[in-house]
C-alpha positions as protocol buffer text, in pm:
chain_id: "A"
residue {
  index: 1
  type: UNK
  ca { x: 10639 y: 9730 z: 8147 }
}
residue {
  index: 2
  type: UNK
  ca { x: 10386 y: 9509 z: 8208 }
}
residue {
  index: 3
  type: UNK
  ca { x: 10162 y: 9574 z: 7922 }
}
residue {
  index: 4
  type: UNK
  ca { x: 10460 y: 9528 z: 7728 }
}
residue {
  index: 5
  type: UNK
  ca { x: 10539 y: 9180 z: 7828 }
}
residue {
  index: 6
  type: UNK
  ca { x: 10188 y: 9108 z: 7792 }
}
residue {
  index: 7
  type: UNK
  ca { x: 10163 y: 9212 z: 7404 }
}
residue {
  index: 8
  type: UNK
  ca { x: 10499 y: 9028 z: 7379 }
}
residue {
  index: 9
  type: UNK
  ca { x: 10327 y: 8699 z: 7507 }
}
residue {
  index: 10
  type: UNK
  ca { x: 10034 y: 8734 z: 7323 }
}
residue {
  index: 11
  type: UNK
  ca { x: 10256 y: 8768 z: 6991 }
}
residue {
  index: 12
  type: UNK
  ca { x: 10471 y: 8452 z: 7069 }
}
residue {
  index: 13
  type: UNK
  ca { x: 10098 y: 8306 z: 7112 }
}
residue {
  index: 14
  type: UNK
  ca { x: 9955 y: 8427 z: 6778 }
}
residue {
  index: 15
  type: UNK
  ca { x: 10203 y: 8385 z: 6560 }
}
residue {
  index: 16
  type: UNK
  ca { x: 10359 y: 8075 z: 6716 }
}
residue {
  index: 17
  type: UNK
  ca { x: 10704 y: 8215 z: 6748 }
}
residue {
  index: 18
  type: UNK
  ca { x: 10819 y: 8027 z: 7056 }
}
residue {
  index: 19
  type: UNK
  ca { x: 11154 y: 7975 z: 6867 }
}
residue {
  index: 20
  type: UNK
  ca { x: 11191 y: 8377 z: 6995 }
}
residue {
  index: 21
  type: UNK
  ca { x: 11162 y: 8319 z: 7379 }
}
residue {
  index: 22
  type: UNK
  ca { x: 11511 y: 8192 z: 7401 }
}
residue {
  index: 23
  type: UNK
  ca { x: 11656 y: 8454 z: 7176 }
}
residue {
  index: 24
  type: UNK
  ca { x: 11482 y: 8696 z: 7438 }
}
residue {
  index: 25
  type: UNK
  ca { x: 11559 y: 8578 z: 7725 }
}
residue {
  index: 26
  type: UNK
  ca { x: 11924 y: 8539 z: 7622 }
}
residue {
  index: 27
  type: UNK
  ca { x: 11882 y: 8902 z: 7563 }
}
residue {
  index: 28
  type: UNK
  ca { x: 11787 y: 8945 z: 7873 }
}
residue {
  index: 29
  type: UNK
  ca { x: 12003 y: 8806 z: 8062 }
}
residue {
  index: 30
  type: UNK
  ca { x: 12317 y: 8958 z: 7870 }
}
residue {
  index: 31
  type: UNK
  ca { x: 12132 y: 9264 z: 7934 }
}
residue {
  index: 32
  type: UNK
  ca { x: 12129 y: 9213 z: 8311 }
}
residue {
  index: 33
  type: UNK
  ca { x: 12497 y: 9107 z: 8317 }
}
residue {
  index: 34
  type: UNK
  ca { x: 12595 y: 9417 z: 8129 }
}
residue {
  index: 35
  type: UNK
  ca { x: 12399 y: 9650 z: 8400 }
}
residue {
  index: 36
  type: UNK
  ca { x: 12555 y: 9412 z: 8693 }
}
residue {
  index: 37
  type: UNK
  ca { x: 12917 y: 9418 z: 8519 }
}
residue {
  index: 38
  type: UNK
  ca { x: 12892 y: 9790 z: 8599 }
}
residue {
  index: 39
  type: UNK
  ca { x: 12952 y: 9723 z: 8981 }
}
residue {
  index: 40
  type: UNK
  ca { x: 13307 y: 9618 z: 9092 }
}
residue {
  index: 41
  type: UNK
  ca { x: 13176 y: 9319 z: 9307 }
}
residue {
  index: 42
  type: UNK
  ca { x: 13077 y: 9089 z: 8955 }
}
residue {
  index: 43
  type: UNK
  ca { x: 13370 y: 9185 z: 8751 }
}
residue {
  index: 44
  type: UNK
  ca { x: 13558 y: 8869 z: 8894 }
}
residue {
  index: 45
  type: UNK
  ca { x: 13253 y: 8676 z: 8810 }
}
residue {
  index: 46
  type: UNK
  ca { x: 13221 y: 8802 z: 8425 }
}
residue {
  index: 47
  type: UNK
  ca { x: 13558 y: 8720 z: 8382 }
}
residue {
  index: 48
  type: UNK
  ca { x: 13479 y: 8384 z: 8474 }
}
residue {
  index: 49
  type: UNK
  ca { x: 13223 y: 8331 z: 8194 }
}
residue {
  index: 50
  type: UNK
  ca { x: 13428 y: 8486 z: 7907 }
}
């Protein structure tokens, strides 16, 4: 995972693509909510946002 995020990083720094990082981390973080949603404690919570 690490290496990963490291090539990531060093593409947004190449190719100047910082337009991307909010895309991904948007990902991200929908990502996280759908893995969270999954337990009944943060279903009020989604609800909330939608």
């Amino acid at each position: 995972m690490k290496k990963f995020l490291k090539e990531f990083w060093d593409f947004f720094w190449e190719k100047k693509a910082w337009w991307l990082i909010p895309m991904f981390l948007v990902f991200v973080i929908l990502g996280l909510l759908i893995i969270f949603a999954k337990s009944n404690a943060v279903v009020p919570f989604v609800y909330v946002l939608f």
